[in-house]
XYZ file of C-alpha atoms in Angstrom:
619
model
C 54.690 -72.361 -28.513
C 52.228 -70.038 -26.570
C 49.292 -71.771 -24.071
C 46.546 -70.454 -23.160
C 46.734 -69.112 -18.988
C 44.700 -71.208 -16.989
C 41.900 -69.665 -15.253
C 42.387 -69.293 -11.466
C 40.232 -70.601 -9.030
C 38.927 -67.124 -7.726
C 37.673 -66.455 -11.326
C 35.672 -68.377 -13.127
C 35.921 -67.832 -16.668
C 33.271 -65.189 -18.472
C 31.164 -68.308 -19.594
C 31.209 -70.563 -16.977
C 29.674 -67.156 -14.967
C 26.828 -66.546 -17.299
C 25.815 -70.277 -17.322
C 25.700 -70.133 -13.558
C 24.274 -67.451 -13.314
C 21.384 -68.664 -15.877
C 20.962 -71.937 -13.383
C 20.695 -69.911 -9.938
C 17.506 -67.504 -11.711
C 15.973 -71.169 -13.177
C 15.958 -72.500 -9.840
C 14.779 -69.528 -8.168
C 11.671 -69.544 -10.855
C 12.806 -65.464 -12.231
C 14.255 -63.817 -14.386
C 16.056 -60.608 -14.569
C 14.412 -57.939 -17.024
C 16.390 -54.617 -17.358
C 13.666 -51.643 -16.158
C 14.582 -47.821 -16.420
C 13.534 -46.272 -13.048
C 10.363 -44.263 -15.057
C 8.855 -46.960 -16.693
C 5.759 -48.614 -14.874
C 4.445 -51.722 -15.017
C 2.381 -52.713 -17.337
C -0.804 -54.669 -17.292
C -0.985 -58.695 -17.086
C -1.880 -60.513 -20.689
C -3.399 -63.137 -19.256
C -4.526 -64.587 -15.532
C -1.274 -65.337 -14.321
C 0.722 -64.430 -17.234
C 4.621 -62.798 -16.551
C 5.442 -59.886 -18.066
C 8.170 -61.639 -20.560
C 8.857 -62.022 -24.332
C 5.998 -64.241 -25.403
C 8.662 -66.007 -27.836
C 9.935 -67.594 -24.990
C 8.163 -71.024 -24.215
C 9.682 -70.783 -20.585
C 8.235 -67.543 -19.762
C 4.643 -68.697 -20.465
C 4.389 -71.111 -17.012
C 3.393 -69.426 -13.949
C 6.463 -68.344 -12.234
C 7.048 -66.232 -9.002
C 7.731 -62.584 -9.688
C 10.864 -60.617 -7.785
C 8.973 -58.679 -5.219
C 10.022 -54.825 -5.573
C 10.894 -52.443 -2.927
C 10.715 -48.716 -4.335
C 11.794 -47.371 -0.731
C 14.770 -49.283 -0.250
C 17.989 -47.709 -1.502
C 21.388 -49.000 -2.770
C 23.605 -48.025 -0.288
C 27.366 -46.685 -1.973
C 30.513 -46.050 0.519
C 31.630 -43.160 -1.150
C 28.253 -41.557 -2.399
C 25.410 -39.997 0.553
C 21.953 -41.527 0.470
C 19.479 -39.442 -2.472
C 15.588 -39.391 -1.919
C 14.073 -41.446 -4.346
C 13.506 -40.152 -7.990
C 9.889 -39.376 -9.120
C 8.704 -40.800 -12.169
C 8.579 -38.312 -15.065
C 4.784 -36.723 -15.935
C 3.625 -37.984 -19.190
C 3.226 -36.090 -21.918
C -0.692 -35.804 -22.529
C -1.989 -36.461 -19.166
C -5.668 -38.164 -18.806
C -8.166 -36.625 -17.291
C -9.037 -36.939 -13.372
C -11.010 -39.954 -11.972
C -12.611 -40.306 -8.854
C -12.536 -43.766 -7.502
C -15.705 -44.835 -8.892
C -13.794 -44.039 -12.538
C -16.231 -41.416 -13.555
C -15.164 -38.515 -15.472
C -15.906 -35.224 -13.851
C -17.987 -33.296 -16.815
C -17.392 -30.262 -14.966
C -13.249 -29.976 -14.250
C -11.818 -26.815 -13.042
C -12.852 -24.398 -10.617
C -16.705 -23.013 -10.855
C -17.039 -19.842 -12.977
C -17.672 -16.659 -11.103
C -20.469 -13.963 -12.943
C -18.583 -10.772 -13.400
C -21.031 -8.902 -11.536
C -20.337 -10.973 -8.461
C -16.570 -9.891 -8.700
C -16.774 -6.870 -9.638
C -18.373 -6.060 -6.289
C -15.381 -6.859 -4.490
C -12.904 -5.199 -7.107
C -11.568 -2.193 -5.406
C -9.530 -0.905 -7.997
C -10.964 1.699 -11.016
C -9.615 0.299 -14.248
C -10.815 2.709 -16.387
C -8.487 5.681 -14.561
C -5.081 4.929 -16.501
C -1.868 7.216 -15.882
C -1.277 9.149 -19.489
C 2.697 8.682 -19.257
C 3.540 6.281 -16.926
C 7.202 4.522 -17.005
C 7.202 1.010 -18.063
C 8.353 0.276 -14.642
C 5.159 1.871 -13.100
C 2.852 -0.039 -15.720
C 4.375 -3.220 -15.224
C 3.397 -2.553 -11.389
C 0.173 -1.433 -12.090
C -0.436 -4.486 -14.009
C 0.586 -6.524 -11.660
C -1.497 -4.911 -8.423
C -4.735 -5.154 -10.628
C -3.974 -8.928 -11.350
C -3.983 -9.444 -7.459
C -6.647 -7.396 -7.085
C -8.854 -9.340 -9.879
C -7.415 -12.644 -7.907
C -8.222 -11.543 -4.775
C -12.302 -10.221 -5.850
C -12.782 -13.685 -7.650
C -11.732 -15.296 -4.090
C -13.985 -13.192 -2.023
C -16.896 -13.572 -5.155
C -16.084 -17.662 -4.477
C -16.503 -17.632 -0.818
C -19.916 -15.494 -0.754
C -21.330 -18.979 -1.690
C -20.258 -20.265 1.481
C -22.057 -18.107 3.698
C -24.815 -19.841 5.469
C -26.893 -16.929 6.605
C -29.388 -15.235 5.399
C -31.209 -11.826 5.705
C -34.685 -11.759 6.917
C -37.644 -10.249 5.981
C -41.622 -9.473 6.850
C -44.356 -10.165 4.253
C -48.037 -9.909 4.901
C -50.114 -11.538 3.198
C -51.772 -10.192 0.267
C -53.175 -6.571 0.490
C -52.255 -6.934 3.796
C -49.889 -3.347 5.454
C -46.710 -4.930 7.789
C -47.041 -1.615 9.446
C -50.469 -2.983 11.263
C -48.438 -5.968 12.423
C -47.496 -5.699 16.623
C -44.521 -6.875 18.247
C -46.014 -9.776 20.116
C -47.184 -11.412 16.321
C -43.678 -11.207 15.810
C -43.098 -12.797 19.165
C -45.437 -15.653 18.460
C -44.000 -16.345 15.006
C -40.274 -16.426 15.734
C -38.200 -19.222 17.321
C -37.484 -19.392 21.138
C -33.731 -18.097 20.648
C -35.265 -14.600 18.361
C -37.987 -14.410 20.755
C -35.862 -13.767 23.890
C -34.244 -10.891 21.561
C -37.626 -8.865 22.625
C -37.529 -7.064 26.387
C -38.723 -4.109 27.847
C -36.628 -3.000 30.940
C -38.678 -0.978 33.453
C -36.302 1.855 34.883
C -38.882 5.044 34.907
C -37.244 6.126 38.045
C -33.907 7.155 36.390
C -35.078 7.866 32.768
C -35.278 9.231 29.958
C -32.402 6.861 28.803
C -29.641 7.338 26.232
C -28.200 3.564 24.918
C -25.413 2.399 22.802
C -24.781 -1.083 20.912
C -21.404 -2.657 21.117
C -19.444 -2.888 17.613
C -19.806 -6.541 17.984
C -23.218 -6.452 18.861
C -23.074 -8.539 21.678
C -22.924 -5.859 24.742
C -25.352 -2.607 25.681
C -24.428 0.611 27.415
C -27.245 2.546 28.693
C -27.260 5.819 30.683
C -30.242 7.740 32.576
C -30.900 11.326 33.038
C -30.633 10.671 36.482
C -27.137 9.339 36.562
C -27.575 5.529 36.094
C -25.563 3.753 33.930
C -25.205 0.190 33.396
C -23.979 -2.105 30.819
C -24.354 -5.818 30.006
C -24.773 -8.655 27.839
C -27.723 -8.405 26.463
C -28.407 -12.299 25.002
C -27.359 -13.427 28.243
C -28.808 -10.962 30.574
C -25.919 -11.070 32.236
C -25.137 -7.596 33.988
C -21.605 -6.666 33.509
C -21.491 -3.126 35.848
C -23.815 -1.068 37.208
C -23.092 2.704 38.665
C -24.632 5.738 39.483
C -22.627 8.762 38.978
C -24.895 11.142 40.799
C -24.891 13.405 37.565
C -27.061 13.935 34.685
C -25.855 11.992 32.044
C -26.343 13.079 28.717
C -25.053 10.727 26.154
C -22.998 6.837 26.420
C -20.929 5.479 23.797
C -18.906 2.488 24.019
C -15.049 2.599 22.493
C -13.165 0.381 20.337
C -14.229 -2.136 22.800
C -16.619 -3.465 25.688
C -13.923 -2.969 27.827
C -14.183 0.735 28.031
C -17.014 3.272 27.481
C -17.586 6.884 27.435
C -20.450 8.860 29.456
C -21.013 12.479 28.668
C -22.563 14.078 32.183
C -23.000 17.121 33.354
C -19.945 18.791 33.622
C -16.906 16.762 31.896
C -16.066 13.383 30.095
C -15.853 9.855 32.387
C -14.179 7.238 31.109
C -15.308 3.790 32.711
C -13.946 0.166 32.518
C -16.473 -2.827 31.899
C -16.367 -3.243 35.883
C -17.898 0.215 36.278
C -14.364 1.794 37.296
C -13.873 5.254 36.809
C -10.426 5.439 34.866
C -9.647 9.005 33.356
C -12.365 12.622 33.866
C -10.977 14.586 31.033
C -11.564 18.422 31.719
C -10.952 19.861 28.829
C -14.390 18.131 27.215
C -16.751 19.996 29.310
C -20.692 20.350 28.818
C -20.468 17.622 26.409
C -23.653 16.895 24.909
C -23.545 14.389 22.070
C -20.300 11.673 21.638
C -19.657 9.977 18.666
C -16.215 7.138 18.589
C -14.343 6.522 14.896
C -13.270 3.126 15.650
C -10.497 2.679 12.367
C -9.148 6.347 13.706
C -9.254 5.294 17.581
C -10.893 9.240 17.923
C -13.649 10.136 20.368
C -15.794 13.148 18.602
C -17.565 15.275 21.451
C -20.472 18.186 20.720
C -20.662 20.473 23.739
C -23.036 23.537 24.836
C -19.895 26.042 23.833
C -19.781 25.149 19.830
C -17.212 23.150 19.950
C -16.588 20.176 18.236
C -13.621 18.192 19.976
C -11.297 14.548 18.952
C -9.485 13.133 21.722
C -7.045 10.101 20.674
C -7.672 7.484 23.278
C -5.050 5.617 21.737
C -2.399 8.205 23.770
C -4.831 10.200 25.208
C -4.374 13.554 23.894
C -6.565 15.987 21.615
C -6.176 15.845 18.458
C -8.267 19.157 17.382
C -10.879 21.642 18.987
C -12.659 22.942 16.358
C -14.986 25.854 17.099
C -18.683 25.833 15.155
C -19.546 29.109 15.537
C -23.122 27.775 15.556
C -23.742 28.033 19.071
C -25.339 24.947 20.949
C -24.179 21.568 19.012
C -27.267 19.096 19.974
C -27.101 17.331 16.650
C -24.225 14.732 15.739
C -23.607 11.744 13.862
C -20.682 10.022 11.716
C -20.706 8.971 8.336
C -18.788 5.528 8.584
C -18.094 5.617 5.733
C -15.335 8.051 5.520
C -15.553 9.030 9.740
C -16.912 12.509 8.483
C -18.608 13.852 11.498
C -22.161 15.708 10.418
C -23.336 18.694 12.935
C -26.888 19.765 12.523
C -27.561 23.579 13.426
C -29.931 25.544 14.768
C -30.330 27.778 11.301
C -31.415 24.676 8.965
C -27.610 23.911 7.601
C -25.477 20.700 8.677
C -22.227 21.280 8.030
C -19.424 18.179 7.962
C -16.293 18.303 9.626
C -13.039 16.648 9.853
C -9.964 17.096 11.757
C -7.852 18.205 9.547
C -9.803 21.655 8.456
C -10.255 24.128 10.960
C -13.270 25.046 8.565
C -16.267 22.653 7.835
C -15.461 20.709 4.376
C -19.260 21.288 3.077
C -21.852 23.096 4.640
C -26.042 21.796 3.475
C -29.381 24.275 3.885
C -31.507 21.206 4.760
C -34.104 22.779 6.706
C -36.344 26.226 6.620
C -36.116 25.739 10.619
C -33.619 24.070 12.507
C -32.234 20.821 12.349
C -34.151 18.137 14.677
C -31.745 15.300 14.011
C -29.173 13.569 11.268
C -28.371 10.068 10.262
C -25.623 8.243 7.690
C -26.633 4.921 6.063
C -23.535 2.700 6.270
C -22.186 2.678 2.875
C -21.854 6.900 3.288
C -24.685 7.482 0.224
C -27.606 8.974 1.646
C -28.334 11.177 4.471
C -31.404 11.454 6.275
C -32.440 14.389 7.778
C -35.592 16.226 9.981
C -35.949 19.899 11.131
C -38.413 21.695 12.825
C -40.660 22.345 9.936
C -41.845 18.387 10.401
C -39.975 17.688 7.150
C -37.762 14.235 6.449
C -35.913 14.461 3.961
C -32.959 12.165 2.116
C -29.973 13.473 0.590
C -27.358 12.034 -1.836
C -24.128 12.533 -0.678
C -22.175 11.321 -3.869
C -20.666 15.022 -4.516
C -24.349 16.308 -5.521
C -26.065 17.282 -2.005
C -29.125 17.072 -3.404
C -32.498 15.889 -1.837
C -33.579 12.492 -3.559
C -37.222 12.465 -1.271
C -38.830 14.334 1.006
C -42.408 13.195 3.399
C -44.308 15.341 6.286
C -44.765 13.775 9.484
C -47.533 15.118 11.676
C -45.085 15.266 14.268
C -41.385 16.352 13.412
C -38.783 12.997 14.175
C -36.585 13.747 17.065
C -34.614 11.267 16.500
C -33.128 9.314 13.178
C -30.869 6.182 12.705
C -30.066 3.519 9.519
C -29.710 -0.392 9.977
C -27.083 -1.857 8.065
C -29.032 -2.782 5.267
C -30.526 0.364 4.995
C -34.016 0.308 6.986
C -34.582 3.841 8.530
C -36.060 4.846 11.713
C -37.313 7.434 12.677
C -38.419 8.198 16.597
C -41.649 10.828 16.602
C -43.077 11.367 20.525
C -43.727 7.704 21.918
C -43.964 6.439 18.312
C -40.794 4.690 16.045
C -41.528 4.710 12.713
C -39.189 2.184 10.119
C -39.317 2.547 6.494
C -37.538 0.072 4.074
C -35.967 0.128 0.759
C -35.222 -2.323 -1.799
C -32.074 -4.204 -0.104
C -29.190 -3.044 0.923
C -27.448 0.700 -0.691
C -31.029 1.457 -1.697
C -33.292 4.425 -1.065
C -35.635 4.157 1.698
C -39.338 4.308 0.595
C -41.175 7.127 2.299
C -44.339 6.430 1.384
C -45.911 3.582 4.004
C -43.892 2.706 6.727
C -42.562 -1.222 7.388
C -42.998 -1.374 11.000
C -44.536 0.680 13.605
C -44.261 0.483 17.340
C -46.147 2.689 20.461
C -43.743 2.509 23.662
C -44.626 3.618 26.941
C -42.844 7.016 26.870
C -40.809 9.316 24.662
C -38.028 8.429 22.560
C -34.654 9.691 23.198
C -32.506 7.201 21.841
C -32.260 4.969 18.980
C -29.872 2.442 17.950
C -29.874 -0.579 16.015
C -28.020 -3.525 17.013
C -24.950 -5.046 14.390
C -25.258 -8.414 12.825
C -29.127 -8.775 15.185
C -32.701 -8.110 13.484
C -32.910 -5.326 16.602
C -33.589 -2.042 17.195
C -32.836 -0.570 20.950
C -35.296 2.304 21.775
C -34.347 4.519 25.002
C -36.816 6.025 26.265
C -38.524 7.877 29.644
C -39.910 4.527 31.083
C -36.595 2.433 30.249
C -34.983 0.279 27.532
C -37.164 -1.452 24.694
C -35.641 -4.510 22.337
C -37.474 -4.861 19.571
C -37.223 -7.284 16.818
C -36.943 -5.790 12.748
C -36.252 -8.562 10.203
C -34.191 -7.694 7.722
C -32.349 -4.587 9.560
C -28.951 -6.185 9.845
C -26.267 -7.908 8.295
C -26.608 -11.663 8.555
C -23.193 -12.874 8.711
C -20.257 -11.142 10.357
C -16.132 -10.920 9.914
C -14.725 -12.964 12.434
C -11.344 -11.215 12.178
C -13.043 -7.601 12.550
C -16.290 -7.947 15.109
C -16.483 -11.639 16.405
C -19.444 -11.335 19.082
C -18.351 -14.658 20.241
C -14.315 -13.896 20.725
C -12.571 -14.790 24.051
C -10.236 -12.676 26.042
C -7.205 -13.422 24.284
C -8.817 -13.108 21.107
C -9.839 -9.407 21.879
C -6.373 -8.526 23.569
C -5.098 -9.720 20.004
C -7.671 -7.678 17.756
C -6.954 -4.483 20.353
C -2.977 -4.619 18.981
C -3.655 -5.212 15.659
C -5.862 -2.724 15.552
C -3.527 -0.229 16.940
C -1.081 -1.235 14.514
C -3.557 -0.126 12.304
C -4.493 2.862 13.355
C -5.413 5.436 10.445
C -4.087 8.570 11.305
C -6.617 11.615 11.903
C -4.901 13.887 9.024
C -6.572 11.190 6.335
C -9.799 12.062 7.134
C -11.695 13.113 3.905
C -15.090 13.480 2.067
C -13.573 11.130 -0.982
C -11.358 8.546 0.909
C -10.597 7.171 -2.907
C -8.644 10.137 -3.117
C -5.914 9.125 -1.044
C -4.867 6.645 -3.668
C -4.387 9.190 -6.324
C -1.382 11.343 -7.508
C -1.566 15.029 -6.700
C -0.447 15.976 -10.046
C -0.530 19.807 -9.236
C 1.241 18.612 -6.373
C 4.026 16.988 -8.533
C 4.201 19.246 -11.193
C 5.409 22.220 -8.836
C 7.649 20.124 -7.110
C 9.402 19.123 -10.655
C 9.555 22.743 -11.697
C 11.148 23.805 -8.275
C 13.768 20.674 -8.582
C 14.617 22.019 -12.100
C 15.306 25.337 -10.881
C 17.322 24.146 -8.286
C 19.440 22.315 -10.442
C 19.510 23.957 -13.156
C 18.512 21.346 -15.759
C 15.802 18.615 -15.596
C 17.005 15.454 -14.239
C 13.926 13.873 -15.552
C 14.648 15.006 -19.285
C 14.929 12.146 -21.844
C 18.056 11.711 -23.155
C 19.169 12.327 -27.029
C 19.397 9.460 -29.465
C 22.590 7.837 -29.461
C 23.099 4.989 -31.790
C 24.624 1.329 -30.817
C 27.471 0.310 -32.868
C 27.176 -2.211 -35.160
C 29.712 -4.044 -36.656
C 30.574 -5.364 -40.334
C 30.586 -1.590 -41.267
C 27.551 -0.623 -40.027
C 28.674 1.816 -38.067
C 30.177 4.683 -40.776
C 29.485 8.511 -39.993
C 26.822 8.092 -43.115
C 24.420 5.426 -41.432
C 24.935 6.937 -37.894
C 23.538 10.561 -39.268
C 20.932 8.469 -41.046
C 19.405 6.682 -38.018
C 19.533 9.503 -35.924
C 17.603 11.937 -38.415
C 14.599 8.532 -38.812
C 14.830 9.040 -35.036
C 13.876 12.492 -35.115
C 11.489 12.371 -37.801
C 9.318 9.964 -36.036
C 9.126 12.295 -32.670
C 8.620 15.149 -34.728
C 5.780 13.201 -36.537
C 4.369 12.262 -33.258
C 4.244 15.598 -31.823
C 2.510 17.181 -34.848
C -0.202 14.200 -34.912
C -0.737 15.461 -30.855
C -1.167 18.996 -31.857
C -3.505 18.080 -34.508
C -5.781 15.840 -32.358
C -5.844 18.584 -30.253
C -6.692 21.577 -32.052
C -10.406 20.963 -32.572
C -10.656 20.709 -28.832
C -8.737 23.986 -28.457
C -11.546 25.772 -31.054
C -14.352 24.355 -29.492
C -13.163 26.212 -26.870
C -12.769 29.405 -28.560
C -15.798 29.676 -30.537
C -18.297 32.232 -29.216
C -22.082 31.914 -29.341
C -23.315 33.935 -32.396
C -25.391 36.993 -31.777
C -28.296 38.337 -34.451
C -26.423 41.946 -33.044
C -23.197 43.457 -32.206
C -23.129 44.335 -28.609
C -20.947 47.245 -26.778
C -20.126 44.758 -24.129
C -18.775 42.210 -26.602
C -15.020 44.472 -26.213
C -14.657 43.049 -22.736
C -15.495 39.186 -23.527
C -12.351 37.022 -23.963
């Protein structure tokens, strides 16, 4: 007769566990409720309500809930320790709260006007490569998504900056020209007030000055050999010298560390303590210095003709171009593309650049000869003034055409633009300013914004960056005056920081070495330089296939992919190849028909009433 085993005392049998087990979570006042690791908890019924079955007459009294420790981990001998799982997104998310529980009625990022972006878009959509590769278009795609990225960014943090540019208005019917420097003074804050000085130097003058790129430092140099630079907010004097030479032109380099002084017989270079570091020879008689700060090139005019870069970057020359215009007195830039303009004694200004050993355009500008040039900023217009007291504008967008023209009862002598686009204009011991629009607009010839008398003759003008201030050397000194709305309110701290330390300079100096455009790139369209020479290519593919005798580049013949389930017979093979061939040969005959009306507008021939002899040697 069989028995049942007895149950040891180590195990208790399966029932007598679940009863105990029932009694322990009783006494403790919980119960166990099987949870998967995603589900949350849900909201109490009632005040003080568990989350159990309501069937369950138990579960309704108030009862002490298992507190619950997300963090802590069951620990496994033979398993490592895992982060703790994330709870799965729903589905249909709801819609963001803030912690009051409102509903934003605007979600998502602000829309940005397309004219706003496309300010900042760099790259010309409408220019599309004919037959490009998949591979190229799939590139090209992608560079004009980060490009249209990118432009929305810059469109989105416009809002952001706090500056604005300034501006004069009289009141009604009255002319800002009749308003003086010290109502300007009087109207102005403390900190744009101190912006206005005169510096009395009549012993050394006439004076030549030059504005830091970050606006913050001045470099001025006297007839008589003085030369000084300093801080100008401050008034702080950084160096002062005298070379014992007639100086002829200052211009600081790509920093305030160094500067350039043009005297009488050769190039100086000077540190900022008034050091004298390198006397190049080879720039002698240099009357007129301009500095290409992207290029790290130092463009001198001398007495000889000659038109001179010098790398300061390694110190050589780069290219000595000769004029053949005798005397160079008249030189500026045009920052735009660092196109150096040369103004000539027979009414033309020619532009240069380093690459050509011949001028790249040459401009009749004047009936007499050229007085003085200057380049707006954004490389559109050029002004201009001759010795037939004519100022004229020009539009330098391929056309070379004068836009305006105005006769001064005294020819300017000197010319400069602000950054937004004011232009002024230096005639005896007056400086005349005339405004456009805003910024990239034509300058208004017609009444003048501002005028100022100094003490002496101009010989210098130059307007300070990111500062409502125009510096005016002349034969009694140094004048600051104050111009709202010349300048560009608010500045690129990674490019010209006026308030940068030491470090932060010695940093910007080796980036922008690294940098460095080289002088062969200089051009009058710089958005050339992104295009494909196809000229260029073409001979370079017709070369390669003569080389090789065949074209590498060819496309290949149709060959068909085997198919199975007898697909692939000699029958269907000559079949799909032939539909292959009739659909390029269809293409090519729809090209040559969309083409021939373009080819006979091209041949047709203006009708005559009369049969000429001469008609025998037209084409």
């Amino acid at each position: 007769m069989e028995t049942v085993p007895k149950p040891s005392r180590d195990v208790p049998p399966k029932k007598n566990r679940l009863q105990a087990k029932k009694k322990v979570e009783t006494s403790l006042g919980w119960k166990r409720k099987t949870r998967r690791y995603w589900e949350e908890e849900t909201s109490l019924t009632a005040a003080g309500a568990s989350p159990g079955p309501p069937s369950n007459k138990k579960n309704r009294e108030l009862r002490h809930q298992r507190p619950k420790n997300t963090n802590i981990q069951k620990k496994s001998r033979f398993s490592r320790a895992q982060p703790p799982k994330k709870p799965r997104e729903l589905r249909n998310p709801e819609p963001q709260r803030s912690l009051s529980g409102a509903q934003d009625p605007f979600p998502g990022p602000a829309p940005i006007p397309v004219e706003v972006a496309q300010k900042f878009c760099r790259i010309d959509k409408s220019k599309k490569l004919p037959h490009s590769k998949s591979k190229t278009r799939s590139r090209l795609e992608v560079a004009e998504a980060e490009e249209q990225e990118i432009s929305i960014k810059a469109a989105r943090s416009e809002l952001l900056l706090a500056e604005e540019p300034g501006f004069l208005e009289g009141e009604d019917g009255e002319d800002t020209a009749k308003i003086r420097q010290v109502d300007i003074v009087e109207a102005v804050d403390i900190a744009s007030a101190a912006k206005h000085f005169d510096l009395n130097l009549r012993q050394f003058g006439p004076y030549r000055l030059n504005y830091s790129r970050t606006g913050r430092h001045l470099a001025f140099g006297g007839r008589r050999g003085h030369v000084a630079t300093l801080d100008w907010v401050t008034k702080r004097l950084m160096c002062e010298i005298n070379v014992m030479e007639a100086v002829r032109d200052i211009r600081f380099l790509h920093s305030e560390a160094l500067f350039a002084v043009a005297q009488n017989r050769w190039l100086h270079i000077y540190d900022n303590q008034g050091i004298e570091l390198h006397c190049i020879r080879r720039c002698d008689r240099v009357t007129r210095l301009e500095f290409l700060p992207f290029h790290f090139l130092l463009a001198t005019a001398s007495e000889t003709g000659f038109l001179t870069y010098l790398d300061v970057s390694v110190g050589k020359i780069v290219a000595a171009l000769n004029a053949r215009a005798g005397r160079l007195d008249v030189m500026t830039k045009n920052p735009y593309n660092a196109v150096i303009h040369l103004g000539h004694s027979n009414g033309t200004v020619s532009l240069w650049s380093p690459a050509m050993k011949e001028p790249l355009a040459k401009i009749l500008c004047h009936r007499g000869g050229v007085r003085a040039v200057a380049v707006d900023s954004t490389g559109t217009y050029m002004a201009t003034s001759g010795l037939d007291h004519q100022l004229k504008i020009f539009d330098l967008r391929g056309t070379f055409q004068p836009l305006s023209a105005r006769t001064l009862p005294q020819g300017a002598g000197h010319l400069v633009f602000s950054q937004r686009g004011l232009l002024a204009a230096g005639m005896g011991d007056v400086v005349n300013i005339w405004a456009g629009q805003g910024k990239a607009s034509l300058p208004s010839l017609e009444q003048p914004y501002l005028t100022h008398r100094l003490s002496g003759h101009v010989h210098g003008l130059h307007f300070c960056p990111f500062e409502d201030v125009l510096g005016v050397g002349h034969t009694g000194g140094i004048t600051s005056m104050l111009v709202p709305g010349a300048a560009e309110p608010n500045f690129d701290g990674l490019e010209s920081n006026p308030y940068r330390s030491q470090k932060q300079r010695q940093e910007w100096e080796v980036k922008a070495l690294l940098e460095k455009v080289p002088a062969e790139l200089i051009c009058l369209d710089p958005r050339a330089l992104a295009e494909v020479d196809v000229i260029s290519l073409e001979q370079e593919k017709k070369e390669r296939i003569e080389r090789l005798g065949y074209d590498p580049e060819a496309k290949a013949p149709f060959q068909p992919k085997p198919k199975q389930k007898g697909r692939s017979s000699t029958a269907s093979l000559v079949k799909r190849k032939r539909k292959v061939m009739d659909e390029e040969h269809r293409d090519k005959v729809r090209q040559s028909l969309e083409q021939q009306p373009q080819k006979q507008e091209k041949k047709a021939k203006p009708t005559r009433a009369r049969p000429s002899a001469l008609d025998r040697f037209l084409r």
